[in-house]
Short mmCIF file of C-alpha atoms in Angstrom, two decimals:
data_model
loop_
_atom_site.label_atom_id
_atom_site.label_comp_id
_atom_site.label_asym_id
_atom_site.label_seq_id
_atom_site.Cartn_x
_atom_site.Cartn_y
_atom_site.Cartn_z
CA UNK A 2 -4.62 148.34 -152.44
CA UNK A 3 -5.92 145.00 -151.26
CA UNK A 4 -4.58 143.07 -148.38
CA UNK A 5 -4.36 139.27 -148.17
CA UNK A 6 -6.53 138.03 -145.35
CA UNK A 7 -4.62 136.18 -142.67
CA UNK A 8 -5.66 132.94 -141.00
CA UNK A 9 -8.95 133.10 -139.21
CA UNK A 10 -8.49 133.46 -135.50
CA UNK A 11 -10.51 131.03 -133.37
CA UNK A 12 -12.10 132.58 -130.31
CA UNK A 13 -10.46 131.64 -127.10
CA UNK A 14 -13.54 129.92 -125.76
CA UNK A 15 -13.51 127.42 -128.65
CA UNK A 16 -9.79 126.61 -128.53
CA UNK A 17 -8.96 123.08 -127.23
CA UNK A 18 -6.99 123.25 -124.05
CA UNK A 19 -3.66 121.39 -123.90
CA UNK A 20 -3.69 119.00 -120.94
CA UNK A 21 -0.40 118.04 -119.33
CA UNK A 22 -0.59 114.64 -117.71
CA UNK A 23 1.70 115.04 -114.75
CA UNK A 24 1.63 114.00 -111.15
CA UNK A 25 -0.45 116.62 -109.30
CA UNK A 26 1.40 118.61 -106.68
CA UNK A 27 1.06 117.74 -103.04
CA UNK A 28 -1.58 119.89 -101.28
CA UNK A 29 -0.27 122.56 -99.02
CA UNK A 30 -0.10 121.75 -95.34
CA UNK A 31 -3.28 122.87 -93.65
CA UNK A 32 -5.42 122.80 -96.79
CA UNK A 33 -9.02 122.14 -95.86
CA UNK A 34 -10.89 119.12 -97.11
CA UNK A 35 -13.52 121.36 -98.74
CA UNK A 36 -11.04 122.64 -101.36
CA UNK A 37 -10.14 119.13 -102.58
CA UNK A 38 -11.79 117.67 -105.62
CA UNK A 39 -14.37 114.96 -105.03
CA UNK A 40 -12.21 112.34 -106.71
CA UNK A 41 -9.32 113.06 -104.32
CA UNK A 42 -11.20 111.49 -101.43
CA UNK A 43 -10.38 107.81 -100.86
CA UNK A 44 -13.10 105.44 -101.89
CA UNK A 45 -13.68 102.60 -99.44
CA UNK A 46 -12.97 99.19 -100.95
CA UNK A 47 -15.82 96.80 -100.46
CA UNK A 48 -14.98 93.18 -99.81
CA UNK A 49 -16.76 90.62 -101.94
CA UNK A 50 -17.36 87.33 -100.07
CA UNK A 51 -17.38 85.29 -103.28
CA UNK A 52 -14.06 86.74 -104.44
CA UNK A 53 -12.48 86.29 -101.01
CA UNK A 54 -13.66 82.68 -100.81
CA UNK A 55 -12.38 81.97 -104.31
CA UNK A 56 -8.93 83.38 -103.53
CA UNK A 57 -8.74 81.39 -100.30
CA UNK A 58 -9.68 78.24 -102.20
CA UNK A 59 -6.99 78.94 -104.80
CA UNK A 60 -4.40 79.48 -102.04
CA UNK A 61 -5.30 76.20 -100.35
CA UNK A 62 -5.12 74.43 -103.73
CA UNK A 63 -1.66 75.82 -104.42
CA UNK A 64 -0.50 74.75 -100.95
CA UNK A 65 -1.83 71.21 -101.49
CA UNK A 66 -0.18 71.08 -104.92
CA UNK A 67 3.13 72.13 -103.42
CA UNK A 68 2.80 69.48 -100.70
CA UNK A 69 1.99 66.83 -103.31
CA UNK A 70 5.00 67.81 -105.42
CA UNK A 71 7.37 67.81 -102.44
CA UNK A 72 6.16 64.42 -101.20
CA UNK A 73 6.57 62.84 -104.64
CA UNK A 74 9.96 64.35 -105.47
CA UNK A 75 11.41 63.97 -102.00
CA UNK A 76 14.20 61.75 -103.32
CA UNK A 77 15.21 64.34 -105.89
CA UNK A 78 15.22 67.07 -103.24
CA UNK A 79 17.43 64.86 -101.08
CA UNK A 80 19.87 64.36 -103.95
CA UNK A 81 20.01 68.10 -104.61
CA UNK A 82 20.58 68.91 -100.95
CA UNK A 83 23.28 66.23 -100.67
CA UNK A 84 25.08 67.55 -103.75
CA UNK A 85 24.89 71.14 -102.48
CA UNK A 86 26.16 70.01 -99.07
CA UNK A 87 29.14 68.17 -100.57
CA UNK A 88 29.99 71.01 -102.95
CA UNK A 89 29.86 73.53 -100.10
CA UNK A 90 32.24 71.28 -98.16
CA UNK A 91 34.71 71.28 -101.06
CA UNK A 92 34.28 75.01 -101.74
CA UNK A 93 36.72 76.15 -98.98
CA UNK A 94 39.51 74.17 -100.67
CA UNK A 95 38.65 75.72 -104.03
CA UNK A 96 38.61 79.21 -102.51
CA UNK A 97 41.96 78.53 -100.84
CA UNK A 98 43.48 77.55 -104.18
CA UNK A 99 41.92 80.67 -105.73
CA UNK A 100 43.60 82.79 -103.06
CA UNK A 101 46.91 81.32 -104.25
CA UNK A 102 46.28 82.67 -107.75
CA UNK A 103 44.73 79.60 -109.38
CA UNK A 104 41.56 80.21 -111.47
CA UNK A 105 38.27 78.70 -110.36
CA UNK A 106 38.06 75.94 -112.98
CA UNK A 107 41.60 74.51 -112.48
CA UNK A 108 41.15 74.79 -108.70
CA UNK A 109 37.92 72.80 -108.86
CA UNK A 110 39.52 70.18 -111.10
CA UNK A 111 42.44 69.83 -108.69
CA UNK A 112 40.09 69.33 -105.73
CA UNK A 113 38.01 66.75 -107.63
CA UNK A 114 41.13 64.83 -108.68
CA UNK A 115 42.45 64.81 -105.11
CA UNK A 116 39.11 63.56 -103.80
CA UNK A 117 39.00 60.85 -106.46
CA UNK A 118 42.49 59.69 -105.48
CA UNK A 119 41.51 59.50 -101.81
CA UNK A 120 38.36 57.50 -102.60
CA UNK A 121 40.27 55.17 -104.95
CA UNK A 122 42.95 54.54 -102.32
CA UNK A 123 40.28 53.80 -99.73
CA UNK A 124 38.53 51.34 -102.04
CA UNK A 125 41.74 49.53 -103.02
CA UNK A 126 43.24 49.31 -99.53
CA UNK A 127 40.40 48.97 -97.04
CA UNK A 128 37.39 47.63 -98.93
CA UNK A 129 38.86 44.13 -99.62
CA UNK A 130 39.79 43.84 -95.96
CA UNK A 131 36.28 44.96 -94.96
CA UNK A 132 34.66 42.38 -97.23
CA UNK A 133 36.89 39.63 -95.80
CA UNK A 134 36.05 40.56 -92.21
CA UNK A 135 32.33 40.82 -93.03
CA UNK A 136 32.45 37.25 -94.41
CA UNK A 137 34.25 36.08 -91.26
CA UNK A 138 31.65 37.75 -89.06
CA UNK A 139 28.80 36.16 -91.04
CA UNK A 140 30.45 32.73 -90.74
CA UNK A 141 30.79 33.14 -86.98
CA UNK A 142 27.22 34.34 -86.60
CA UNK A 143 25.69 31.04 -85.42
CA UNK A 144 28.58 30.50 -82.98
CA UNK A 145 28.15 33.99 -81.53
CA UNK A 146 24.40 33.50 -81.16
CA UNK A 147 24.94 30.16 -79.41
CA UNK A 148 27.46 31.71 -77.04
CA UNK A 149 25.06 34.50 -76.20
CA UNK A 150 22.19 32.10 -75.54
CA UNK A 151 24.33 30.16 -73.08
CA UNK A 152 25.63 33.26 -71.32
CA UNK A 153 24.55 34.45 -67.90
CA UNK A 154 23.24 37.71 -69.39
CA UNK A 155 20.80 35.87 -71.66
CA UNK A 156 19.55 33.68 -68.80
CA UNK A 157 18.93 36.77 -66.68
CA UNK A 158 17.04 38.52 -69.48
CA UNK A 159 15.10 35.35 -70.32
CA UNK A 160 14.02 34.87 -66.72
CA UNK A 161 12.66 38.42 -66.65
CA UNK A 162 11.24 38.93 -70.15
CA UNK A 163 10.69 35.32 -71.35
CA UNK A 164 12.72 35.92 -74.51
CA UNK A 165 13.19 32.26 -75.51
CA UNK A 166 9.47 31.50 -75.51
CA UNK A 167 8.69 34.63 -77.53
CA UNK A 168 11.35 33.81 -80.13
CA UNK A 169 10.16 30.18 -80.37
CA UNK A 170 6.56 31.31 -80.82
CA UNK A 171 7.52 33.77 -83.54
CA UNK A 172 9.61 31.12 -85.37
CA UNK A 173 6.75 28.59 -85.23
CA UNK A 174 4.27 31.12 -86.58
CA UNK A 175 6.65 32.03 -89.40
CA UNK A 176 7.08 28.36 -90.38
CA UNK A 177 3.32 27.81 -90.42
CA UNK A 178 2.79 30.92 -92.52
CA UNK A 179 5.42 29.82 -95.04
CA UNK A 180 3.91 26.33 -95.26
CA UNK A 181 0.34 27.59 -95.78
CA UNK A 182 1.03 30.66 -97.91
CA UNK A 183 0.11 29.99 -101.53
CA UNK A 184 1.48 33.32 -102.71
CA UNK A 185 4.94 32.75 -101.24
CA UNK A 186 6.64 32.56 -104.64
CA UNK A 187 4.97 35.77 -105.80
CA UNK A 188 5.94 37.51 -102.61
CA UNK A 189 9.56 36.40 -102.99
CA UNK A 190 9.56 37.62 -106.60
CA UNK A 191 8.12 40.95 -105.49
CA UNK A 192 10.80 41.26 -102.83
CA UNK A 193 13.52 40.60 -105.41
CA UNK A 194 12.01 43.20 -107.73
CA UNK A 195 11.82 45.74 -104.89
CA UNK A 196 15.42 45.05 -103.92
CA UNK A 197 16.50 45.51 -107.54
CA UNK A 198 14.60 48.79 -107.64
CA UNK A 199 16.34 49.97 -104.49
CA UNK A 200 19.77 49.12 -105.95
CA UNK A 201 18.94 50.85 -109.23
CA UNK A 202 17.63 53.88 -107.38
CA UNK A 203 20.82 54.04 -105.30
CA UNK A 204 23.01 53.90 -108.41
CA UNK A 205 20.92 56.56 -110.14
CA UNK A 206 21.02 58.78 -107.07
CA UNK A 207 24.78 58.42 -106.78
CA UNK A 208 25.30 59.45 -110.39
CA UNK A 209 22.94 62.42 -110.05
CA UNK A 210 24.63 63.56 -106.83
CA UNK A 211 28.07 63.35 -108.47
CA UNK A 212 26.92 65.35 -111.51
CA UNK A 213 25.19 68.01 -109.40
CA UNK A 214 28.19 68.25 -107.08
CA UNK A 215 30.48 69.02 -110.01
CA UNK A 216 28.00 71.57 -111.38
CA UNK A 217 27.56 73.33 -108.04
CA UNK A 218 31.28 73.34 -107.33
CA UNK A 219 32.12 75.12 -110.59
CA UNK A 220 29.06 77.38 -110.64
CA UNK A 221 28.72 78.70 -107.08
CA UNK A 222 29.85 82.25 -107.98
CA UNK A 223 27.33 82.45 -110.83
CA UNK A 224 24.54 80.92 -108.75
CA UNK A 225 25.15 83.33 -105.90
CA UNK A 226 25.28 86.33 -108.24
CA UNK A 227 21.92 85.45 -109.80
CA UNK A 228 20.34 84.83 -106.40
CA UNK A 229 21.60 88.17 -105.09
CA UNK A 230 20.13 89.91 -108.16
CA UNK A 231 16.67 88.97 -106.87
CA UNK A 232 17.13 91.30 -103.90
CA UNK A 233 16.25 95.02 -104.21
CA UNK A 234 19.14 97.19 -105.36
CA UNK A 235 19.02 99.25 -102.17
CA UNK A 236 19.54 96.14 -100.00
CA UNK A 237 21.64 94.04 -102.38
CA UNK A 238 24.96 94.78 -100.67
CA UNK A 239 23.55 93.73 -97.30
CA UNK A 240 22.00 90.56 -98.74
CA UNK A 241 25.29 89.72 -100.47
CA UNK A 242 27.24 90.11 -97.25
CA UNK A 243 24.85 87.94 -95.23
CA UNK A 244 24.60 85.33 -97.99
CA UNK A 245 28.37 85.03 -98.34
CA UNK A 246 28.77 84.70 -94.59
CA UNK A 247 26.15 81.95 -94.38
CA UNK A 248 27.54 80.01 -97.36
CA UNK A 249 31.15 80.29 -96.15
CA UNK A 250 30.06 79.22 -92.65
CA UNK A 251 28.30 76.13 -93.99
CA UNK A 252 31.29 75.22 -96.17
CA UNK A 253 33.73 75.64 -93.29
CA UNK A 254 31.45 73.53 -91.08
CA UNK A 255 31.32 70.64 -93.59
CA UNK A 256 35.08 70.71 -94.08
CA UNK A 257 35.72 70.95 -90.36
CA UNK A 258 33.32 68.11 -89.56
CA UNK A 259 35.02 65.96 -92.20
CA UNK A 260 38.41 66.60 -90.55
CA UNK A 261 36.97 65.80 -87.10
CA UNK A 262 35.43 62.56 -88.42
CA UNK A 263 38.71 61.55 -90.09
CA UNK A 264 40.69 62.13 -86.89
CA UNK A 265 38.05 60.27 -84.87
CA UNK A 266 38.15 57.27 -87.19
CA UNK A 267 41.96 57.23 -87.18
CA UNK A 268 42.13 57.28 -83.37
CA UNK A 269 39.47 54.57 -83.14
CA UNK A 270 41.30 52.35 -85.65
CA UNK A 271 44.58 52.70 -83.75
CA UNK A 272 42.89 51.90 -80.44
CA UNK A 273 41.08 48.89 -81.93
CA UNK A 274 44.36 47.59 -83.37
CA UNK A 275 46.26 48.05 -80.10
CA UNK A 276 43.57 46.59 -77.82
CA UNK A 277 42.76 43.72 -80.18
CA UNK A 278 39.16 44.55 -81.07
CA UNK A 279 38.05 42.08 -83.78
CA UNK A 280 36.94 43.27 -87.21
CA UNK A 281 38.67 46.64 -86.84
CA UNK A 282 38.80 47.33 -90.59
CA UNK A 283 35.05 46.79 -90.85
CA UNK A 284 34.16 48.80 -87.76
CA UNK A 285 36.26 51.82 -88.70
CA UNK A 286 33.87 52.52 -91.59
CA UNK A 287 30.91 52.75 -89.19
CA UNK A 288 32.95 54.95 -86.86
CA UNK A 289 33.82 57.36 -89.68
CA UNK A 290 30.21 57.60 -90.87
CA UNK A 291 28.80 58.06 -87.37
CA UNK A 292 31.46 60.66 -86.50
CA UNK A 293 29.93 62.93 -89.15
CA UNK A 294 26.80 63.19 -87.00
CA UNK A 295 27.48 66.01 -84.52
CA UNK A 296 27.24 65.61 -80.75
CA UNK A 297 25.91 62.04 -80.62
CA UNK A 298 27.69 60.31 -83.50
CA UNK A 299 30.93 59.67 -81.61
CA UNK A 300 29.09 58.31 -78.57
CA UNK A 301 27.03 55.92 -80.70
CA UNK A 302 30.21 54.75 -82.47
CA UNK A 303 31.92 54.12 -79.12
CA UNK A 304 28.99 52.07 -77.82
CA UNK A 305 28.79 50.05 -81.06
CA UNK A 306 32.48 49.18 -81.10
CA UNK A 307 32.41 48.37 -77.38
CA UNK A 308 29.58 45.89 -77.92
CA UNK A 309 31.50 44.17 -80.72
CA UNK A 310 34.63 44.19 -78.55
CA UNK A 311 32.87 41.94 -76.02
CA UNK A 312 33.71 39.08 -78.40
CA UNK A 313 37.32 39.48 -77.36
CA UNK A 314 36.52 39.60 -73.63
CA UNK A 315 36.51 42.25 -70.92
CA UNK A 316 40.27 42.78 -71.19
CA UNK A 317 39.54 44.12 -74.72
CA UNK A 318 36.38 46.10 -74.00
CA UNK A 319 37.53 48.08 -70.98
CA UNK A 320 40.82 49.49 -72.36
CA UNK A 321 39.20 50.46 -75.65
CA UNK A 322 36.13 52.07 -74.06
CA UNK A 323 38.19 54.04 -71.53
CA UNK A 324 40.66 55.35 -74.13
CA UNK A 325 38.03 56.13 -76.80
CA UNK A 326 35.63 58.00 -74.50
CA UNK A 327 38.59 59.89 -73.04
CA UNK A 328 39.47 60.95 -76.59
CA UNK A 329 35.87 62.12 -77.10
CA UNK A 330 36.34 64.54 -74.22
CA UNK A 331 39.60 65.75 -75.75
CA UNK A 332 37.86 66.14 -79.10
CA UNK A 333 34.98 68.11 -77.60
CA UNK A 334 37.16 70.62 -75.72
CA UNK A 335 40.38 70.82 -77.78
CA UNK A 336 40.24 69.30 -81.26
CA UNK A 337 36.80 70.37 -82.44
CA UNK A 338 36.97 74.00 -81.22
CA UNK A 339 40.30 74.54 -82.99
CA UNK A 340 39.10 73.02 -86.26
CA UNK A 341 35.70 74.72 -86.11
CA UNK A 342 37.14 78.15 -85.25
CA UNK A 343 36.18 79.53 -88.69
CA UNK A 344 32.97 77.55 -88.99
CA UNK A 345 29.55 78.09 -87.49
CA UNK A 346 29.01 78.85 -83.82
CA UNK A 347 25.80 77.39 -82.36
CA UNK A 348 24.88 77.16 -78.65
CA UNK A 349 24.82 73.66 -77.24
CA UNK A 350 21.09 73.53 -76.52
CA UNK A 351 20.24 74.81 -80.01
CA UNK A 352 22.61 72.24 -81.56
CA UNK A 353 21.00 69.35 -79.66
CA UNK A 354 17.48 70.45 -80.61
CA UNK A 355 18.50 71.02 -84.24
CA UNK A 356 20.15 67.61 -84.57
CA UNK A 357 17.17 65.84 -82.99
CA UNK A 358 14.68 67.69 -85.21
CA UNK A 359 16.75 67.20 -88.37
CA UNK A 360 17.20 63.49 -87.70
CA UNK A 361 13.47 63.04 -87.06
CA UNK A 362 12.49 64.89 -90.23
CA UNK A 363 15.14 63.69 -92.70
CA UNK A 364 17.23 60.94 -91.13
CA UNK A 365 21.02 61.09 -91.25
CA UNK A 366 21.05 63.83 -93.90
CA UNK A 367 18.79 65.98 -91.75
CA UNK A 368 21.07 65.51 -88.74
CA UNK A 369 24.10 66.49 -90.84
CA UNK A 370 22.61 69.71 -92.21
CA UNK A 371 20.78 70.64 -89.00
CA UNK A 372 23.59 72.60 -87.34
CA UNK A 373 24.62 74.73 -90.35
CA UNK A 374 20.94 75.45 -91.02
CA UNK A 375 20.45 76.50 -87.41
CA UNK A 376 23.59 78.65 -87.65
CA UNK A 377 22.24 80.40 -90.76
CA UNK A 378 18.97 81.07 -88.97
CA UNK A 379 20.77 82.46 -85.92
CA UNK A 380 22.84 84.73 -88.18
CA UNK A 381 19.69 86.16 -89.75
CA UNK A 382 18.13 86.70 -86.33
CA UNK A 383 21.26 88.37 -84.97
CA UNK A 384 21.98 90.55 -88.00
CA UNK A 385 18.47 91.38 -89.27
CA UNK A 386 15.71 90.78 -86.75
CA UNK A 387 17.41 91.99 -83.57
CA UNK A 388 18.66 95.33 -85.05
CA UNK A 389 15.21 95.94 -86.51
CA UNK A 390 13.61 95.36 -83.14
CA UNK A 391 16.19 97.59 -81.43
CA UNK A 392 15.45 100.41 -83.90
CA UNK A 393 11.75 100.50 -83.02
#
């Protein structure tokens, strides 16, 4: 009886071992260094001077490239910031309509239509009057200059600083330069071309700001959601909370500052009408624009209107200045705190420094966004940095 031979058995020493690629277990506490494998010991990383120098050069190049890009697209950055600032100012109204049950898109359309009606009314009612008063002021310019040159104030200043001789010398030099300049026509043509470029740039910027404002206003929830997705999942709830608080604070600040500026301009217009300040319809526009600048805008507007009011005499200047600067005190201690109750809270010294720095870096736009930016920074310091330092 024969048996069928089975499969040949391979000796154990020739069998291939099955390796399991897993994370090795942590060594037991107290294990000596002699029992560890040689490859478990950390290998010191040697620094290569050439590689380090190359990486530093690349970093400096990237920094210079970023600086070049920012300096050459500064206008575009300004348009984007302006559009974001305006859309954040309109966002509280949209959120209020959403709280009443209206969807985001119809709420945004309603806010845009209301804003368009306000702007159209302003253009139809006040702009023709402003143009008329500007023409009157330009026609009276020579008379006003002659009155000033024959006033006691001018004689006092001329006796001390020799203003008349300096102006006469500058006018004579300008006439000689015009008479001897062969490239005068080319320079005038270049000036006209530059002015046309400025006008075209302003129109283009206005259209871009309007388009971006509409986009931001309708897309803020989506934009915020995508930005919050960039944060780690473990910290996303905290980042969302801080981001929403900062964005809502900036929006409330813009809306509140707009209300303060509107009230300021209304009070100034009433006072100018009652006291008889000339060119009130023209001056109220400057008052409204300057009132948007926090802390110093109202004071500058009061000084400007008071100087123009000297045309009407001291019986016009004094009543207006007293009443307007008294209102500024009322605005600082009563009106503004009530309107800004839900907006940002920034200490006075920080606000002054922020406005000065923002105005120096970016002009009027920098002064406008300085306080909400400082408030966002203070919120991060108070909610993130200080608790982290306290936990150490």
